[in-house]
CSV table of C-alpha atoms in Angstrom, one decimal:
chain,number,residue,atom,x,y,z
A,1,UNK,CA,0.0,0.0,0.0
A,2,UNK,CA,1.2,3.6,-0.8
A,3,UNK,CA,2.4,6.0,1.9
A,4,UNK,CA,3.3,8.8,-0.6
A,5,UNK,CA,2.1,11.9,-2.1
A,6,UNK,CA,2.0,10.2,-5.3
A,7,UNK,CA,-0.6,7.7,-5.2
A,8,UNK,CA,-1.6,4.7,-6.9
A,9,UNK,CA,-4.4,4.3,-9.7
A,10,UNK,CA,-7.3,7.3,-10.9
A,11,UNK,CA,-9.2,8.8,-8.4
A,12,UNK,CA,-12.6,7.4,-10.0
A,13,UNK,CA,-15.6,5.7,-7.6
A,14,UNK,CA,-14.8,2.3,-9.2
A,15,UNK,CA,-10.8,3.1,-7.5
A,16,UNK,CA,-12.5,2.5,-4.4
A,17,UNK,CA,-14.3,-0.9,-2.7
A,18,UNK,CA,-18.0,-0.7,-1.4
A,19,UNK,CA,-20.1,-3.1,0.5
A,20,UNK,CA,-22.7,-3.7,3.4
A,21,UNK,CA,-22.2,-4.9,7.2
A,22,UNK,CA,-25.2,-6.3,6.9
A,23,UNK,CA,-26.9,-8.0,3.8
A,24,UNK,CA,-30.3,-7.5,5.2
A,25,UNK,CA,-29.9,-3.8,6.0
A,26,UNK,CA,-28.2,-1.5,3.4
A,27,UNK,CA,-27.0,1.2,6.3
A,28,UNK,CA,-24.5,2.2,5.9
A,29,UNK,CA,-22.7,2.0,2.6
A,30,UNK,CA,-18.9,1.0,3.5
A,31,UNK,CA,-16.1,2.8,1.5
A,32,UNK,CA,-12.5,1.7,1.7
A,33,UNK,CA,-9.3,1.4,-0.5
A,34,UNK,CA,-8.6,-0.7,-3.6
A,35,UNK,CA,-5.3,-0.2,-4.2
A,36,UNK,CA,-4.3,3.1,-2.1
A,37,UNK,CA,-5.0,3.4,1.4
A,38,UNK,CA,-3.3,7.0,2.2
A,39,UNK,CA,-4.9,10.0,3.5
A,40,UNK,CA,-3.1,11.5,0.2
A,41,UNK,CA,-5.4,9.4,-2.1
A,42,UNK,CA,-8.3,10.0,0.4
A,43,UNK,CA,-8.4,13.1,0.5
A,44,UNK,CA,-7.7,13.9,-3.3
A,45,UNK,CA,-10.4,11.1,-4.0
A,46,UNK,CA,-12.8,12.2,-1.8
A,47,UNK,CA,-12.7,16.5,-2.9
A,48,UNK,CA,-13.1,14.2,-7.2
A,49,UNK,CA,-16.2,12.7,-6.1
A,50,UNK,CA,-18.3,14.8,-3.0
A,51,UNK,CA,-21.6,14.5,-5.8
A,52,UNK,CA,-21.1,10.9,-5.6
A,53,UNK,CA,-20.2,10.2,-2.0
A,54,UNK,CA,-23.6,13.1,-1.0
A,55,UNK,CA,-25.7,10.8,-3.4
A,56,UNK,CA,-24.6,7.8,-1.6
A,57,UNK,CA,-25.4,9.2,1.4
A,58,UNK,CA,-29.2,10.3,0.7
A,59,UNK,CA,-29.5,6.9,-0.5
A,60,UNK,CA,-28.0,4.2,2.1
A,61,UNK,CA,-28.1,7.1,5.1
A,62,UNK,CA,-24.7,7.0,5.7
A,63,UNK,CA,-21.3,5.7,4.2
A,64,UNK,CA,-18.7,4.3,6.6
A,65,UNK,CA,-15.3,5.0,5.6
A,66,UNK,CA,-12.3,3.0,6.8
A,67,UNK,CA,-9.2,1.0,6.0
A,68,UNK,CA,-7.5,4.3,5.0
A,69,UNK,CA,-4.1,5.9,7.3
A,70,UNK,CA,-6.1,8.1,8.7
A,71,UNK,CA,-4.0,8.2,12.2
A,72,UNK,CA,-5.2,11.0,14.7
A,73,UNK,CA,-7.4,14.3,14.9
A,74,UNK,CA,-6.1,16.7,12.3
A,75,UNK,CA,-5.9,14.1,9.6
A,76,UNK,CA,-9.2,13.1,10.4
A,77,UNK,CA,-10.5,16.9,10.2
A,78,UNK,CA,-7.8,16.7,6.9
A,79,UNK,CA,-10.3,14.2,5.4
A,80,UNK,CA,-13.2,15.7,6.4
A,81,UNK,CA,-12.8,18.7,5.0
A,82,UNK,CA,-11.6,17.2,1.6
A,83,UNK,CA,-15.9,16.2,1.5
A,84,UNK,CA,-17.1,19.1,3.1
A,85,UNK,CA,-15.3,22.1,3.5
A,86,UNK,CA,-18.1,24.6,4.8
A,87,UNK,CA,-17.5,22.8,8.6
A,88,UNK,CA,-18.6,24.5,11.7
A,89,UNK,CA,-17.9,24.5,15.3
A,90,UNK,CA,-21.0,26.1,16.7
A,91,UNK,CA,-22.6,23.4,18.8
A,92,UNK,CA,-25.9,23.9,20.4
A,93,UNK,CA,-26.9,20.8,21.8
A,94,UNK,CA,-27.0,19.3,25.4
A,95,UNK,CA,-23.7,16.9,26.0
A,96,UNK,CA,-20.6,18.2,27.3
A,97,UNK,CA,-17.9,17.9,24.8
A,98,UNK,CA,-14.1,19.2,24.0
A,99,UNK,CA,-12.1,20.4,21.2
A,100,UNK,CA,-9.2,18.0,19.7
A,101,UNK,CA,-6.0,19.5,20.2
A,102,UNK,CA,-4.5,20.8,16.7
A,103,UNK,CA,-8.2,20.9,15.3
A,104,UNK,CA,-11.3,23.5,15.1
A,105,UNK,CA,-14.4,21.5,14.4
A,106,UNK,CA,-13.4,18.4,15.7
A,107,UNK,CA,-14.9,17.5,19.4
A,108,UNK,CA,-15.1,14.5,21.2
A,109,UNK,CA,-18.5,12.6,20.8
A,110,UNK,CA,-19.7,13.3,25.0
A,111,UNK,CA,-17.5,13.9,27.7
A,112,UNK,CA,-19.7,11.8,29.8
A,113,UNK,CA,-18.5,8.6,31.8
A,114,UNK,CA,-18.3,5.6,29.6
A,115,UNK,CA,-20.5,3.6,31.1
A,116,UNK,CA,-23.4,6.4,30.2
A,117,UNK,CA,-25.1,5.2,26.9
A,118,UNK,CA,-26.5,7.8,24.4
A,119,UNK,CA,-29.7,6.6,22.3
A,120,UNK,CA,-30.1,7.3,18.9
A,121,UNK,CA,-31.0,10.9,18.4
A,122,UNK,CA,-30.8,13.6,15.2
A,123,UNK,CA,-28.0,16.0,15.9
A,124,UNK,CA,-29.4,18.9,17.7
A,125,UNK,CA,-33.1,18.8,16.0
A,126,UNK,CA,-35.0,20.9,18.0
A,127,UNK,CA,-33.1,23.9,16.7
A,128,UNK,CA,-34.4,26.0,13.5
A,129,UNK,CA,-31.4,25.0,11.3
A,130,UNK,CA,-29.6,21.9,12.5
A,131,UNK,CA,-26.8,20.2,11.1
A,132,UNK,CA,-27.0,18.5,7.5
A,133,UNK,CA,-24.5,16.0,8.0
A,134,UNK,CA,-22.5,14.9,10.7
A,135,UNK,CA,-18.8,13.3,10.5
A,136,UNK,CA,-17.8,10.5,13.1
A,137,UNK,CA,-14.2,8.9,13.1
A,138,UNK,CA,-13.4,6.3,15.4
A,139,UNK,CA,-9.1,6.5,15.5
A,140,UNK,CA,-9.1,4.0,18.7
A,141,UNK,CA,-11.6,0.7,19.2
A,142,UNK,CA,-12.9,0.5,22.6
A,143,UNK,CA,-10.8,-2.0,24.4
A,144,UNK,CA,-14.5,-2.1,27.1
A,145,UNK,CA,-17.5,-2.9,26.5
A,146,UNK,CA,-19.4,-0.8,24.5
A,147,UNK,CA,-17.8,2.5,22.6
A,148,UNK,CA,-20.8,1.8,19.4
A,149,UNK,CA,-21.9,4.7,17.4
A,150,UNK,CA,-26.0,3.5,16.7
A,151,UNK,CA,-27.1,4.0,13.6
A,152,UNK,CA,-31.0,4.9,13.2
A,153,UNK,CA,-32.7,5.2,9.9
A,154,UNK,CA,-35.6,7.6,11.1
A,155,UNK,CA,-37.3,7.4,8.2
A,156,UNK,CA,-37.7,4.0,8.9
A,157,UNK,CA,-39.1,5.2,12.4
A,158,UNK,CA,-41.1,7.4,10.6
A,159,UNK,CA,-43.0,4.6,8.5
A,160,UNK,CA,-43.2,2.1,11.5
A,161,UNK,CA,-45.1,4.3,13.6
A,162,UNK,CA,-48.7,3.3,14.4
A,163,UNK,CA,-51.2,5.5,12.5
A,164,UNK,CA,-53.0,6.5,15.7
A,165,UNK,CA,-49.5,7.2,17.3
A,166,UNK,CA,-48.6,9.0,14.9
A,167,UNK,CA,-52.0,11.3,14.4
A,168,UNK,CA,-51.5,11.9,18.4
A,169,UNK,CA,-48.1,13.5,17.7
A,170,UNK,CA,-48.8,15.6,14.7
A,171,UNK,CA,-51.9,17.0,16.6
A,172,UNK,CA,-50.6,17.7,20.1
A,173,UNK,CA,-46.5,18.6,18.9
A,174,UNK,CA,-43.7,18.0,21.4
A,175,UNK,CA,-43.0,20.4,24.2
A,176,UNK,CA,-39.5,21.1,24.7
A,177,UNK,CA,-38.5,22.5,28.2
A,178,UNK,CA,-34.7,22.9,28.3
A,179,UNK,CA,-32.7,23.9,31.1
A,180,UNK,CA,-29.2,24.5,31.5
A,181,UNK,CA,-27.2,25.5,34.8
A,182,UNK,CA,-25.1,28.1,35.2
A,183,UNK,CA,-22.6,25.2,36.5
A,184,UNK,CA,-23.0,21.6,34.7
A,185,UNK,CA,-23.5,18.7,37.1
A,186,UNK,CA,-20.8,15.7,37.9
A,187,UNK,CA,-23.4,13.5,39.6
A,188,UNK,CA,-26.1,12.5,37.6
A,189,UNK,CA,-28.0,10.0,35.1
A,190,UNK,CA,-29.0,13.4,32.8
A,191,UNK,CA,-26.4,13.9,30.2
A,192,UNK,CA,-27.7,17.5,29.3
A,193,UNK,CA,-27.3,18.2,32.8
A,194,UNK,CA,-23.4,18.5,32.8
A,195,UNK,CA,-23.7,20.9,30.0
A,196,UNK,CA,-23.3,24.4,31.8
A,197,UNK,CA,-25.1,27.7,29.2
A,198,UNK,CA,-21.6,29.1,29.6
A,199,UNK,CA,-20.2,26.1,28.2
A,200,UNK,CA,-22.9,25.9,25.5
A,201,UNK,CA,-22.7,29.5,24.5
A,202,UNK,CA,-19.1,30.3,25.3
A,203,UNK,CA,-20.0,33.1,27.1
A,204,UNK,CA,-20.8,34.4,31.0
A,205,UNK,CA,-22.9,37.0,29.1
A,206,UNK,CA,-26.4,36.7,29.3
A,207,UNK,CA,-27.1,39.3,27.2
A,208,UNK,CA,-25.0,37.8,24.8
A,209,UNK,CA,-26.8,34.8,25.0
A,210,UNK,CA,-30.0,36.2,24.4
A,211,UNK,CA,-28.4,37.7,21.3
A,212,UNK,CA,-27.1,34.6,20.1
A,213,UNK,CA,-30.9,32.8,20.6
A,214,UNK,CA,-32.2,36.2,18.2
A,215,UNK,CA,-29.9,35.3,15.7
A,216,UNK,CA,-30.3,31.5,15.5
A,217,UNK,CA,-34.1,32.1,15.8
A,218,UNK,CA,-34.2,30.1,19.1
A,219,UNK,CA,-37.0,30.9,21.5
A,220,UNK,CA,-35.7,33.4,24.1
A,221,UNK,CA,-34.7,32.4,27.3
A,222,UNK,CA,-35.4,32.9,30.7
A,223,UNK,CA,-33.5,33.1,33.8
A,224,UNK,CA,-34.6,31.0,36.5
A,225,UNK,CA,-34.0,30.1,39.6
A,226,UNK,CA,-32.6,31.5,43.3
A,227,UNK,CA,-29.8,33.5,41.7
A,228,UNK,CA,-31.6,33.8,37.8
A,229,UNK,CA,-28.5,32.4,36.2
A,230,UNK,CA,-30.4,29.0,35.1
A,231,UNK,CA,-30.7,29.5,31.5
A,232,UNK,CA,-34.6,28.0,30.3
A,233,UNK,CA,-36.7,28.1,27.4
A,234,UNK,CA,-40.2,26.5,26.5
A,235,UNK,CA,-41.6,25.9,23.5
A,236,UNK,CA,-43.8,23.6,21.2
A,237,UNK,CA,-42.4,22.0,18.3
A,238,UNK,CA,-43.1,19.5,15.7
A,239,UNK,CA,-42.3,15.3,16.1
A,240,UNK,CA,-42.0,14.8,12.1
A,241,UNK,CA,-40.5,16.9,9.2
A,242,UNK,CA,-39.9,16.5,5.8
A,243,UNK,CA,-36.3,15.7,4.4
A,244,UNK,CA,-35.2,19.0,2.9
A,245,UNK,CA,-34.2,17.1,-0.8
A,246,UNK,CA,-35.7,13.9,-0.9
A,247,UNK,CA,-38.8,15.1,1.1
A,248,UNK,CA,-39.5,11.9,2.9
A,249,UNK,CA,-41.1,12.2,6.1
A,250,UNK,CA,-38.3,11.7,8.9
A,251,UNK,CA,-38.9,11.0,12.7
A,252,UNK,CA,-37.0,13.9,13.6
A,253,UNK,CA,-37.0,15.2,17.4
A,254,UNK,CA,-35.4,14.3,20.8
A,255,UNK,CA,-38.4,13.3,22.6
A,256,UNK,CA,-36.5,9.1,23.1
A,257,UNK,CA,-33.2,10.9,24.1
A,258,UNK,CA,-34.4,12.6,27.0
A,259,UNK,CA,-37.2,10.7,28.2
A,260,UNK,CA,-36.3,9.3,31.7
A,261,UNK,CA,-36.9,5.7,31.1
A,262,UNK,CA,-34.5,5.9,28.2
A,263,UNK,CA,-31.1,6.1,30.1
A,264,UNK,CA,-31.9,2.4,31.8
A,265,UNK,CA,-33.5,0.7,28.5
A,266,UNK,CA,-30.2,1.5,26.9
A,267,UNK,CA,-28.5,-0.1,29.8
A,268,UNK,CA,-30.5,-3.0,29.4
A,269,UNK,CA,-30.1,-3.1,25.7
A,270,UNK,CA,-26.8,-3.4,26.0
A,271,UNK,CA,-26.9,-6.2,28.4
A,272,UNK,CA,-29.0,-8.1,26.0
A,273,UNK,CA,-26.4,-7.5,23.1
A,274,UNK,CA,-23.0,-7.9,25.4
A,275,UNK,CA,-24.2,-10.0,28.0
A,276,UNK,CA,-22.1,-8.0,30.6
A,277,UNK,CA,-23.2,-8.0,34.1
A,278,UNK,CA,-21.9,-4.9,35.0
A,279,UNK,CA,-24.6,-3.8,32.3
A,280,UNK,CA,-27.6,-5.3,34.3
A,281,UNK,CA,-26.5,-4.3,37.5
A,282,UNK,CA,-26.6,-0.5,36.0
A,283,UNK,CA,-29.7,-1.1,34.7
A,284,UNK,CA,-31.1,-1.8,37.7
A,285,UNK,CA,-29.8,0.6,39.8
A,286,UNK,CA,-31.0,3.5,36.8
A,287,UNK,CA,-34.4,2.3,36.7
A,288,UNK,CA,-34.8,2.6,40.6
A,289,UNK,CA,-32.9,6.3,40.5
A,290,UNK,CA,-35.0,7.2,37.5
A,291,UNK,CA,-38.6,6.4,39.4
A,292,UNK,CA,-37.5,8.2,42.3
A,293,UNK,CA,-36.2,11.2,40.6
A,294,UNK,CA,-39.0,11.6,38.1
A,295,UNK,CA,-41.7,9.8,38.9
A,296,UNK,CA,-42.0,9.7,42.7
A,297,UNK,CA,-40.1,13.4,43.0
A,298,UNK,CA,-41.5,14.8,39.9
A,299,UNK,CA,-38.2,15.7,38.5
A,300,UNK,CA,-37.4,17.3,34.7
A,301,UNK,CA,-34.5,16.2,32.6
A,302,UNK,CA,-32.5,19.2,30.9
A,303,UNK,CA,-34.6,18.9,27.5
C-alpha cells in the first residue's frame, strides 16, 4: 500500500471498494481502499467525487469510511474537510464535549463517563437549522465494553409508527423544556445536565446569550432560579419533518433521548447485546434512581 504523495491508480468511484455490514440492512454503505490506502489518495479522491459520495449518502443514510491511514485528529479533520469544507464549530446541543488539540471542528463525541449510553438521536433537532450531515471517526476501538456509534434510519421510524400514534403526535406537537445551569452537574444520570449555558454558548454573558438565541431564531430564554442564572426556554415544536431534498417524512426530534426511562432501557439493551453484568447491574440501579427522581419526585430532565 502507498504512503506517498504520489498515489496509486485514478481517483474514479470504481478506485474504491464498497459493501454492506449487513446483507439484510443497506445502512451504511462501507467505503475503503482498492489499491491506495493513504490519506493522500483520500483526500484527493474524496474532494473528485463529493456528488457521488452526497448521493450515496441520501441513499443508504450513511457511508462508513475506513481501512485508510487516517491516524489521529487533524488528519481526520484533513479528510473531512476534503468532502465538506463549509465545517462548523457552533454546537448547540446538550452533552458536554471538548475540542481535539491541533483541530477547530473536531470535538469528542460526549464527555460523559463511559459507562453512560447515548440513544439514537438527530444532531441537535429541536433547533431552527440543525446540522445537515455529521462526521464521526473512530481513530481507537474501545478496548471495554461498549464505545458503538447506533445508527437509526428515522425514516424507517417514521414509516413504523402506528397511524393512531402518529396522528397523536402531529396534533398535540412535542413540548420542549430545556434547562441549562449556570454550572454543569458531575453527579447525575442526565447527560444534558453537565452541560453548563456558559459552556454551551461560550459566554458568562447573558445578554449575549440572548443575542445569540435572536440570531439563531431560538426561543428566548429565561432566567430562573434563586440567583436567575439558570438559562430556560419552553416551547412547542413538531415530532416529524420533511427531508429538505428527498422530502421523505423523517422522525426527527429528541423526545427518546431525554425521556427518563431511556437512560436504563439502553442499559438493558446493551446487556442483551454484550451480556455484561456490569450492564444489568446498572440497569437496575438507573431504573430505581429514575422512578424516584421523576416519577416519585416529579423531576425534569434538561430537555
Amino acid at each position: 500500500m502507498s504512503t506517498s504523495s504520489t498515489f496509486i491508480g485514478s481517483l474514479d468511484v470504481d478506485n474504491v471498494t464498497t459493501s454492506l455490514l449487513d446483507e439484510k440492512s443497506k445502512l451504511p454503505l462501507i467505503i475503503s481502499p482498492r489499491l491506495d490506502d493513504s490519506l493522500e489518495f483520500l483526500c484527493h479522491w474524496l474532494v473528485a467525487n463529493r456528488p457521488w459520495v452526497d448521493e450515496q449518502i441520501l441513499n443508504y443514510g450513511a457511508v462508513l469510511i475506513r481501512g485508510f491511514q487516517v491516524n489521529d485528529a487533524p488528519e481526520f479533520e484533513r479528510a473531512i474537510q476534503s468532502l465538506q469544507p463549509s465545517l462548523s464549530d457552533s454546537y448547540r446541543g446538550t452533552s458536554p464535549r471538548s475540542v481535539f488539540a491541533g483541530t477547530k471542528y473536531t470535538f469528542s463525541a460526549a464527555d460523559a463517563p463511559v459507562n453512560y449510553p447515548i440513544a439514537q438521536h438527530c444532531e441537535m433537532s429541536f433547533l431552527d437549522s440543525p446540522p445537515k450531515q455529521l462526521y464521526f471517526g473512530c481513530l481507537q476501538e474501545s478496548r471495554t465494553g461498549g464505545g458503538e456509534t447506533a445508527l437509526c434510519d428515522f425514516r424507517s421510524v417514521a414509516e413504523q409508527l402506528d397511524g393512531s400514534l402518529r396522528k397523536k403526535f402531529e396534533s398535540k406537537k412535542l413540548q420542549y423544556r430545556r434547562r441549562h445551569y449556570n454550572e454543569g452537574e458531575k453527579w447525575t444520570t442526565d447527560v444534558g445536565s453537565m452541560l453548563s449555558w456558559r459552556q454551551m454558548f461560550g459566554t458568562s454573558d447573558k445578554s449575549k446569550v440572548e443575542e445569540l438565541c435572536r440570531e439563531e431564531g431560538a426561543p428566548q430564554p429565561q432566567w430562573i432560579g434563586q440567583n436567575n442564572d439558570t438559562f430556560y426556554q419552553d416551547w412547542q415544536d413538531e415530532p416529524l419533518v420533511r427531508h429538505p431534498v428527498t422530502n421523505e417524512v423523517v422522525w426527527f426530534n429528541h423526545l427518546q433521548v431525554f425521556h427518563w426511562s431511556t437512560f436504563p432501557c439502553e442499559l438493558w439493551y446493551a446487556f442483551c447485546r454484550l451480556h455484561d453484568v456490569r450492564f444489568l447491574f446498572r440497569s437496575i440501579f438507573f431504573w430505581v434512581i429514575s422512578i424516584i427522581k421523576y416519577v416519585i419526585l416529579g423531576h425534569r430532565m434538561a430537555l
